[in-house]
Amino acid sequence: MYPLIRNRRLRNSDAIRRLVRETTISPDDFLVPLFVVEGKGVREEIASMPNYHRLSLDLLEKEVKELWKMGLCAVLLFVKVPENLKDNKGSEALNPNGLMQLAIKTVKNACPEMLVMTDVALDPYSSYGHDGIVQNGRILNDETVQILAEMSISHALSGADFVAPSDMMDGRVLTIREALDEEELIHTGIMSYSAKYASAFYGPFRDALDSAPVNKKNVPKDKKTYQMDFANRFEALKESQMDIDEGADIIMVKPGLCYLDIVREIRNEVEVPLAVYQVSGEYAMIKAAAERGWLDHDAVMMEQLIAIKRAGANIIASYFAKDVVRVIN
Ligand code: PBG
């Protein structure tokens, strides 16, 4: 009790603050999302994601080597698929020589120890921009799950260490696990986007991959019949528990900052590693405010990432990974 206890004694200098700090972040915490495009020598800045680029395979190779040198040890791959290769079933996703399959091999050749995770969902391959097959204004569940399982096998055979289903179809983790096991791909892990909310914060990402739902008759204009309602909490626990029961090795909450209550709640309930995805819109907000001189970029970035870790994240997928390494060095 005051005056015997003065809490400020533990804040008096940088040294004491460092000594009693409860949460720190290091390169080990990060999963680096990477956007891959066709072509050679391509490095296109994403308009709504300043200083973040789509890379062709040759530059992906360089990027991955640089990440590894910086101490970053895991990447999460996404591909931008040319319009003419898209269809309702995302057939191109199963092409053994497709962009994702080549990207996985490129990373593994450049840097064999780098952990490679791959996004598993139909949207970048879908002519309708949905994570599943569209029929009569609905997104088909079980038919989509079969394709996701085949996609997962294809990624694993190309060398992916983990597949990361981001689609929110019911039962996909179990089907993917069984499919991988049947092919004796028992070492391939699953990081499931378990509590993925239907969020407006994904906007810049959909620009990056040109993957937004298209505006057509009989095509749902949003993803609310599969991604979660952001008003819900119990549902996040249920989704997470079900994915763990179905064989998910790592689960994920997405987006980050608006969902830290969910992160803490899940962290308290489950025993598997928990990833949090600080998504494209969160990145864009900080970049935009910093460009205007309204916020201190590095300070706000670190505050948000520490908050995500403090809330209970064991792994953070973030477009800021390289910026963080720069700041902590
Ligand atoms: C695809 C997918 C999305 C993101 C990751 N995987 C977009 C979506 O579901 O529409 C969003 C990532 C981000 O915004 O940074 N299923």
GROMACS .gro file of C-alpha atoms and ligand atoms in nm:
model
  345
    1MET     CA    1   0.000   0.000   0.000
    2TYR     CA    2   0.116   0.358  -0.071
    3PRO     CA    3   0.348   0.510   0.050
    4LEU     CA    4   0.528   0.181   0.120
    5ILE     CA    5   0.469   0.074  -0.237
    6ARG     CA    6   0.556   0.311  -0.515
    7ASN     CA    7   0.493   0.148  -0.852
    8ARG     CA    8   0.700   0.409  -1.030
    9ARG     CA    9   1.019   0.254  -0.883
   10LEU     CA   10   0.980  -0.016  -1.149
   11ARG     CA   11   0.957   0.244  -1.426
   12ASN     CA   12   1.238   0.479  -1.330
   13SER     CA   13   1.493   0.392  -1.597
   14ASP     CA   14   1.517   0.211  -1.923
   15ALA     CA   15   1.721  -0.059  -1.750
   16ILE     CA   16   1.459  -0.139  -1.485
   17ARG     CA   17   1.184  -0.128  -1.746
   18ARG     CA   18   1.376  -0.378  -1.956
   19LEU     CA   19   1.433  -0.596  -1.653
   20VAL     CA   20   1.066  -0.623  -1.557
   21ARG     CA   21   0.917  -0.621  -1.908
   22GLU     CA   22   0.664  -0.902  -1.941
   23THR     CA   23   0.631  -0.922  -2.319
   24THR     CA   24   0.897  -0.901  -2.589
   25ILE     CA   25   0.897  -0.976  -2.959
   26SER     CA   26   1.169  -1.131  -3.169
   27PRO     CA   27   1.211  -1.244  -3.531
   28ASP     CA   28   1.119  -1.595  -3.409
   29ASP     CA   29   0.758  -1.483  -3.359
   30PHE     CA   30   0.689  -1.391  -3.719
   31LEU     CA   31   0.533  -1.548  -4.018
   32VAL     CA   32   0.604  -1.335  -4.326
   33PRO     CA   33   0.321  -1.321  -4.584
   34LEU     CA   34   0.452  -1.309  -4.942
   35PHE     CA   35   0.262  -1.234  -5.263
   36VAL     CA   36   0.383  -1.412  -5.575
   37VAL     CA   37   0.310  -1.318  -5.939
   38GLU     CA   38   0.395  -1.458  -6.278
   39GLY     CA   39   0.677  -1.309  -6.484
   40LYS     CA   40   1.042  -1.223  -6.441
   41GLY     CA   41   1.197  -0.933  -6.256
   42VAL     CA   42   0.853  -0.823  -6.134
   43ARG     CA   43   0.835  -0.623  -5.813
   44GLU     CA   44   0.503  -0.437  -5.807
   45GLU     CA   45   0.407  -0.223  -5.512
   46ILE     CA   46   0.053  -0.290  -5.390
   47ALA     CA   47  -0.133   0.040  -5.409
   48SER     CA   48  -0.309   0.009  -5.074
   49MET     CA   49  -0.008  -0.152  -4.901
   50PRO     CA   50   0.280   0.097  -4.926
   51ASN     CA   51   0.624  -0.066  -4.943
   52TYR     CA   52   0.476  -0.415  -4.986
   53HIS     CA   53   0.523  -0.588  -5.320
   54ARG     CA   54   0.413  -0.870  -5.540
   55LEU     CA   55   0.720  -1.065  -5.648
   56SER     CA   56   0.796  -1.291  -5.940
   57LEU     CA   57   0.974  -1.619  -5.864
   58ASP     CA   58   1.326  -1.487  -5.932
   59LEU     CA   59   1.277  -1.201  -5.687
   60LEU     CA   60   1.098  -1.428  -5.441
   61GLU     CA   61   1.420  -1.626  -5.425
   62LYS     CA   62   1.618  -1.313  -5.337
   63GLU     CA   63   1.361  -1.199  -5.084
   64VAL     CA   64   1.357  -1.529  -4.900
   65LYS     CA   65   1.736  -1.533  -4.871
   66GLU     CA   66   1.723  -1.183  -4.728
   67LEU     CA   67   1.452  -1.278  -4.478
   68TRP     CA   68   1.655  -1.574  -4.360
   69LYS     CA   69   1.964  -1.354  -4.315
   70MET     CA   70   1.754  -1.116  -4.106
   71GLY     CA   71   1.658  -1.401  -3.875
   72LEU     CA   72   1.305  -1.453  -4.002
   73CYS     CA   73   1.230  -1.824  -4.032
   74ALA     CA   74   0.880  -1.872  -4.174
   75VAL     CA   75   0.684  -1.752  -4.475
   76LEU     CA   76   0.318  -1.773  -4.572
   77LEU     CA   77   0.269  -1.786  -4.948
   78PHE     CA   78  -0.011  -1.634  -5.157
   79VAL     CA   79  -0.035  -1.619  -5.534
   80LYS     CA   80  -0.194  -1.376  -5.778
   81VAL     CA   81  -0.350  -1.583  -6.052
   82PRO     CA   82  -0.403  -1.443  -6.404
   83GLU     CA   83  -0.771  -1.385  -6.486
   84ASN     CA   84  -0.771  -1.634  -6.775
   85LEU     CA   85  -0.672  -1.919  -6.540
   86LYS     CA   86  -0.960  -1.862  -6.300
   87ASP     CA   87  -1.277  -2.070  -6.291
   88ASN     CA   88  -1.553  -2.156  -6.044
   89LYS     CA   89  -1.373  -2.463  -5.910
   90GLY     CA   90  -1.030  -2.304  -5.890
   91SER     CA   91  -0.890  -2.578  -6.115
   92GLU     CA   92  -0.557  -2.400  -6.153
   93ALA     CA   93  -0.495  -2.456  -5.782
   94LEU     CA   94  -0.430  -2.823  -5.859
   95ASN     CA   95  -0.185  -2.762  -6.144
   96PRO     CA   96   0.138  -2.938  -6.033
   97ASN     CA   97   0.329  -2.666  -6.219
   98GLY     CA   98   0.107  -2.382  -6.100
   99LEU     CA   99   0.246  -2.063  -5.951
  100MET     CA  100   0.201  -2.177  -5.589
  101GLN     CA  101   0.368  -2.510  -5.651
  102LEU     CA  102   0.660  -2.334  -5.822
  103ALA     CA  103   0.679  -2.075  -5.545
  104ILE     CA  104   0.706  -2.345  -5.279
  105LYS     CA  105   0.989  -2.513  -5.470
  106THR     CA  106   1.161  -2.179  -5.526
  107VAL     CA  107   1.163  -2.100  -5.155
  108LYS     CA  108   1.278  -2.447  -5.057
  109ASN     CA  109   1.559  -2.439  -5.315
  110ALA     CA  110   1.673  -2.093  -5.210
  111CYS     CA  111   1.654  -2.161  -4.841
  112PRO     CA  112   1.585  -2.522  -4.741
  113GLU     CA  113   1.546  -2.445  -4.371
  114MET     CA  114   1.287  -2.173  -4.417
  115LEU     CA  115   0.948  -2.294  -4.295
  116VAL     CA  116   0.696  -2.273  -4.577
  117MET     CA  117   0.326  -2.237  -4.514
  118THR     CA  118   0.075  -2.201  -4.796
  119ASP     CA  119  -0.265  -2.040  -4.813
  120VAL     CA  120  -0.532  -2.297  -4.896
  121ALA     CA  121  -0.854  -2.145  -5.029
  122LEU     CA  122  -1.013  -2.104  -5.370
  123ASP     CA  123  -1.046  -1.725  -5.381
  124PRO     CA  124  -0.729  -1.634  -5.575
  125TYR     CA  125  -0.823  -1.900  -5.831
  126SER     CA  126  -1.198  -1.838  -5.835
  127SER     CA  127  -1.360  -1.651  -6.122
  128TYR     CA  128  -1.615  -1.532  -5.862
  129GLY     CA  129  -1.364  -1.433  -5.596
  130HIS     CA  130  -1.503  -1.674  -5.339
  131ASP     CA  131  -1.328  -1.924  -5.115
  132GLY     CA  132  -1.551  -2.202  -5.243
  133ILE     CA  133  -1.753  -2.318  -5.541
  134VAL     CA  134  -2.051  -2.094  -5.613
  135GLN     CA  135  -2.383  -2.250  -5.708
  136ASN     CA  136  -2.723  -2.079  -5.720
  137GLY     CA  137  -2.607  -1.795  -5.500
  138ARG     CA  138  -2.455  -2.025  -5.238
  139ILE     CA  139  -2.103  -2.134  -5.153
  140LEU     CA  140  -2.092  -2.514  -5.159
  141ASN     CA  141  -1.926  -2.661  -4.852
  142ASP     CA  142  -1.848  -3.030  -4.895
  143GLU     CA  143  -1.759  -3.007  -5.265
  144THR     CA  144  -1.519  -2.723  -5.184
  145VAL     CA  145  -1.359  -2.918  -4.900
  146GLN     CA  146  -1.265  -3.198  -5.140
  147ILE     CA  147  -1.078  -2.949  -5.358
  148LEU     CA  148  -0.905  -2.800  -5.054
  149ALA     CA  149  -0.783  -3.148  -4.961
  150GLU     CA  150  -0.641  -3.201  -5.310
  151MET     CA  151  -0.481  -2.856  -5.298
  152SER     CA  152  -0.320  -2.942  -4.966
  153ILE     CA  153  -0.174  -3.263  -5.105
  154SER     CA  154  -0.040  -3.073  -5.405
  155HIS     CA  155   0.126  -2.811  -5.181
  156ALA     CA  156   0.271  -3.077  -4.954
  157LEU     CA  157   0.412  -3.272  -5.248
  158SER     CA  158   0.576  -2.950  -5.371
  159GLY     CA  159   0.747  -2.915  -5.034
  160ALA     CA  160   0.518  -2.708  -4.810
  161ASP     CA  161   0.577  -2.773  -4.440
  162PHE     CA  162   0.234  -2.653  -4.333
  163VAL     CA  163  -0.087  -2.590  -4.521
  164ALA     CA  164  -0.302  -2.305  -4.396
  165PRO     CA  165  -0.671  -2.336  -4.486
  166SER     CA  166  -0.815  -1.984  -4.477
  167ASP     CA  167  -1.156  -2.062  -4.624
  168MET     CA  168  -1.378  -2.129  -4.320
  169MET     CA  169  -1.565  -2.422  -4.478
  170ASP     CA  170  -1.696  -2.670  -4.220
  171GLY     CA  171  -1.497  -2.989  -4.173
  172ARG     CA  172  -1.204  -2.895  -4.391
  173VAL     CA  173  -0.936  -2.962  -4.130
  174LEU     CA  174  -1.043  -3.324  -4.080
  175THR     CA  175  -1.073  -3.388  -4.453
  176ILE     CA  176  -0.733  -3.231  -4.520
  177ARG     CA  177  -0.569  -3.426  -4.236
  178GLU     CA  178  -0.712  -3.755  -4.358
  179ALA     CA  179  -0.616  -3.680  -4.717
  180LEU     CA  180  -0.258  -3.593  -4.623
  181ASP     CA  181  -0.227  -3.904  -4.406
  182GLU     CA  182  -0.362  -4.124  -4.682
  183GLU     CA  183  -0.078  -3.996  -4.903
  184GLU     CA  184   0.163  -4.063  -4.616
  185LEU     CA  185   0.225  -3.690  -4.585
  186ILE     CA  186   0.219  -3.731  -4.209
  187HIS     CA  187   0.482  -3.463  -4.145
  188THR     CA  188   0.286  -3.189  -4.318
  189GLY     CA  189   0.121  -2.971  -4.056
  190ILE     CA  190  -0.203  -2.777  -4.061
  191MET     CA  191  -0.233  -2.420  -3.943
  192SER     CA  192  -0.602  -2.354  -3.951
  193TYR     CA  193  -0.758  -2.010  -3.974
  194SER     CA  194  -1.003  -2.110  -3.703
  195ALA     CA  195  -1.164  -1.786  -3.596
  196LYS     CA  196  -1.158  -1.588  -3.917
  197TYR     CA  197  -1.404  -1.302  -3.913
  198ALA     CA  198  -1.584  -1.150  -4.212
  199SER     CA  199  -1.382  -0.831  -4.190
  200ALA     CA  200  -1.356  -0.512  -4.390
  201PHE     CA  201  -0.987  -0.507  -4.296
  202TYR     CA  202  -0.907  -0.753  -4.579
  203GLY     CA  203  -0.962  -0.487  -4.846
  204PRO     CA  204  -0.597  -0.417  -4.938
  205PHE     CA  205  -0.521  -0.791  -4.955
  206ARG     CA  206  -0.798  -0.839  -5.208
  207ASP     CA  207  -0.638  -0.557  -5.411
  208ALA     CA  208  -0.305  -0.734  -5.386
  209LEU     CA  209  -0.440  -1.058  -5.530
  210ASP     CA  210  -0.732  -0.917  -5.726
  211SER     CA  211  -0.946  -1.166  -5.534
  212ALA     CA  212  -1.252  -0.972  -5.416
  213PRO     CA  213  -1.597  -1.128  -5.473
  214VAL     CA  214  -1.721  -1.018  -5.815
  215ASN     CA  215  -2.035  -0.814  -5.863
  216LYS     CA  216  -2.258  -1.058  -6.052
  217LYS     CA  217  -2.610  -1.186  -6.023
  218ASN     CA  218  -2.632  -1.497  -5.806
  219VAL     CA  219  -2.285  -1.443  -5.661
  220PRO     CA  220  -2.284  -1.344  -5.290
  221LYS     CA  221  -2.127  -1.000  -5.260
  222ASP     CA  222  -1.953  -1.081  -4.933
  223LYS     CA  223  -1.815  -1.378  -4.739
  224LYS     CA  224  -2.057  -1.365  -4.446
  225THR     CA  225  -2.203  -1.714  -4.500
  226TYR     CA  226  -1.867  -1.870  -4.423
  227GLN     CA  227  -1.645  -1.620  -4.240
  228MET     CA  228  -1.756  -1.539  -3.886
  229ASP     CA  229  -1.982  -1.259  -3.768
  230PHE     CA  230  -1.755  -1.012  -3.589
  231ALA     CA  231  -2.013  -0.968  -3.315
  232ASN     CA  232  -1.954  -1.324  -3.191
  233ARG     CA  233  -1.731  -1.462  -2.920
  234PHE     CA  234  -1.852  -1.810  -2.821
  235GLU     CA  235  -1.847  -1.910  -3.185
  236ALA     CA  236  -1.472  -1.842  -3.196
  237LEU     CA  237  -1.413  -2.086  -2.912
  238LYS     CA  238  -1.630  -2.347  -3.081
  239GLU     CA  239  -1.452  -2.307  -3.417
  240SER     CA  240  -1.111  -2.331  -3.250
  241GLN     CA  241  -1.199  -2.637  -3.046
  242MET     CA  242  -1.348  -2.812  -3.347
  243ASP     CA  243  -1.039  -2.744  -3.560
  244ILE     CA  244  -0.815  -2.882  -3.285
  245ASP     CA  245  -1.033  -3.193  -3.260
  246GLU     CA  246  -1.010  -3.232  -3.638
  247GLY     CA  247  -0.630  -3.228  -3.623
  248ALA     CA  248  -0.514  -2.866  -3.654
  249ASP     CA  249  -0.158  -2.829  -3.522
  250ILE     CA  250  -0.179  -2.450  -3.498
  251ILE     CA  251  -0.494  -2.239  -3.490
  252MET     CA  252  -0.538  -1.876  -3.583
  253VAL     CA  253  -0.742  -1.569  -3.502
  254LYS     CA  254  -0.782  -1.310  -3.774
  255PRO     CA  255  -0.774  -1.006  -3.794
  256GLY     CA  256  -0.557  -0.899  -3.499
  257LEU     CA  257  -0.610  -0.572  -3.321
  258CYS     CA  258  -0.991  -0.565  -3.306
  259TYR     CA  259  -0.999  -0.925  -3.183
  260LEU     CA  260  -0.758  -0.933  -2.890
  261ASP     CA  261  -1.038  -1.028  -2.651
  262ILE     CA  262  -1.089  -1.339  -2.863
  263VAL     CA  263  -0.715  -1.408  -2.869
  264ARG     CA  264  -0.691  -1.399  -2.491
  265GLU     CA  265  -0.998  -1.612  -2.445
  266ILE     CA  266  -0.880  -1.881  -2.684
  267ARG     CA  267  -0.525  -1.871  -2.538
  268ASN     CA  268  -0.676  -1.943  -2.196
  269GLU     CA  269  -0.880  -2.237  -2.326
  270VAL     CA  270  -0.658  -2.436  -2.562
  271GLU     CA  271  -0.315  -2.600  -2.555
  272VAL     CA  272  -0.202  -2.568  -2.918
  273PRO     CA  273   0.006  -2.278  -3.052
  274LEU     CA  274  -0.207  -1.977  -3.143
  275ALA     CA  275  -0.130  -1.756  -3.440
  276VAL     CA  276  -0.274  -1.410  -3.497
  277TYR     CA  277  -0.289  -1.247  -3.839
  278GLN     CA  278  -0.237  -0.871  -3.835
  279VAL     CA  279  -0.408  -0.820  -4.169
  280SER     CA  280  -0.362  -0.593  -4.467
  281GLY     CA  281  -0.604  -0.323  -4.351
  282GLU     CA  282  -0.423  -0.296  -4.019
  283TYR     CA  283  -0.097  -0.250  -4.209
  284ALA     CA  284  -0.252   0.007  -4.442
  285MET     CA  285  -0.391   0.216  -4.155
  286ILE     CA  286  -0.053   0.257  -3.989
  287LYS     CA  287   0.122   0.329  -4.318
  288ALA     CA  288  -0.136   0.589  -4.420
  289ALA     CA  289  -0.135   0.774  -4.090
  290ALA     CA  290   0.245   0.768  -4.077
  291GLU     CA  291   0.270   0.905  -4.434
  292ARG     CA  292   0.062   1.201  -4.325
  293GLY     CA  293   0.281   1.251  -4.023
  294TRP     CA  294  -0.011   1.182  -3.793
  295LEU     CA  295   0.137   0.880  -3.615
  296ASP     CA  296   0.488   0.760  -3.539
  297HIS     CA  297   0.517   0.455  -3.765
  298ASP     CA  298   0.764   0.247  -3.565
  299ALA     CA  299   0.619   0.331  -3.226
  300VAL     CA  300   0.261   0.246  -3.325
  301MET     CA  301   0.373  -0.068  -3.506
  302MET     CA  302   0.562  -0.197  -3.201
  303GLU     CA  303   0.278  -0.106  -2.964
  304GLN     CA  304   0.026  -0.299  -3.172
  305LEU     CA  305   0.248  -0.603  -3.216
  306ILE     CA  306   0.338  -0.619  -2.848
  307ALA     CA  307  -0.034  -0.592  -2.771
  308ILE     CA  308  -0.105  -0.888  -2.999
  309LYS     CA  309   0.166  -1.092  -2.827
  310ARG     CA  310   0.052  -0.980  -2.480
  311ALA     CA  311  -0.302  -1.088  -2.564
  312GLY     CA  312  -0.169  -1.441  -2.615
  313ALA     CA  313  -0.037  -1.482  -2.969
  314ASN     CA  314   0.248  -1.729  -3.004
  315ILE     CA  315   0.294  -1.657  -3.374
  316ILE     CA  316   0.219  -1.334  -3.560
  317ALA     CA  317   0.159  -1.316  -3.933
  318SER     CA  318   0.246  -0.957  -4.021
  319TYR     CA  319   0.348  -0.742  -4.315
  320PHE     CA  320   0.565  -0.552  -4.067
  321ALA     CA  321   0.801  -0.844  -3.996
  322LYS     CA  322   1.101  -0.683  -4.170
  323ASP     CA  323   1.028  -0.342  -4.017
  324VAL     CA  324   1.026  -0.504  -3.673
  325VAL     CA  325   1.365  -0.664  -3.727
  326ARG     CA  326   1.499  -0.325  -3.837
  327VAL     CA  327   1.362  -0.163  -3.520
  328ILE     CA  328   1.483  -0.425  -3.274
  329ASN     CA  329   1.830  -0.427  -3.426
  330PBG     C1  330  -0.803  -1.581  -4.857
  330PBG     C2  331  -0.740  -1.493  -4.756
  330PBG     C3  332  -0.772  -1.361  -4.722
  330PBG     C4  333  -0.675  -1.318  -4.634
  330PBG     C5  334  -0.589  -1.423  -4.611
  330PBG     N1  335  -0.631  -1.532  -4.685
  330PBG     C6  336  -0.879  -1.271  -4.773
  330PBG     C7  337  -1.019  -1.307  -4.758
  330PBG     O1  338  -1.057  -1.401  -4.688
  330PBG     O2  339  -1.098  -1.241  -4.825
  330PBG     C8  340  -0.666  -1.179  -4.578
  330PBG     C9  341  -0.531  -1.133  -4.537
  330PBG    C10  342  -0.514  -0.986  -4.520
  330PBG     O3  343  -0.607  -0.905  -4.531
  330PBG     O4  344  -0.400  -0.947  -4.491
  330PBG     N2  345  -0.897  -1.669  -4.812
   0.00000   0.00000   0.00000
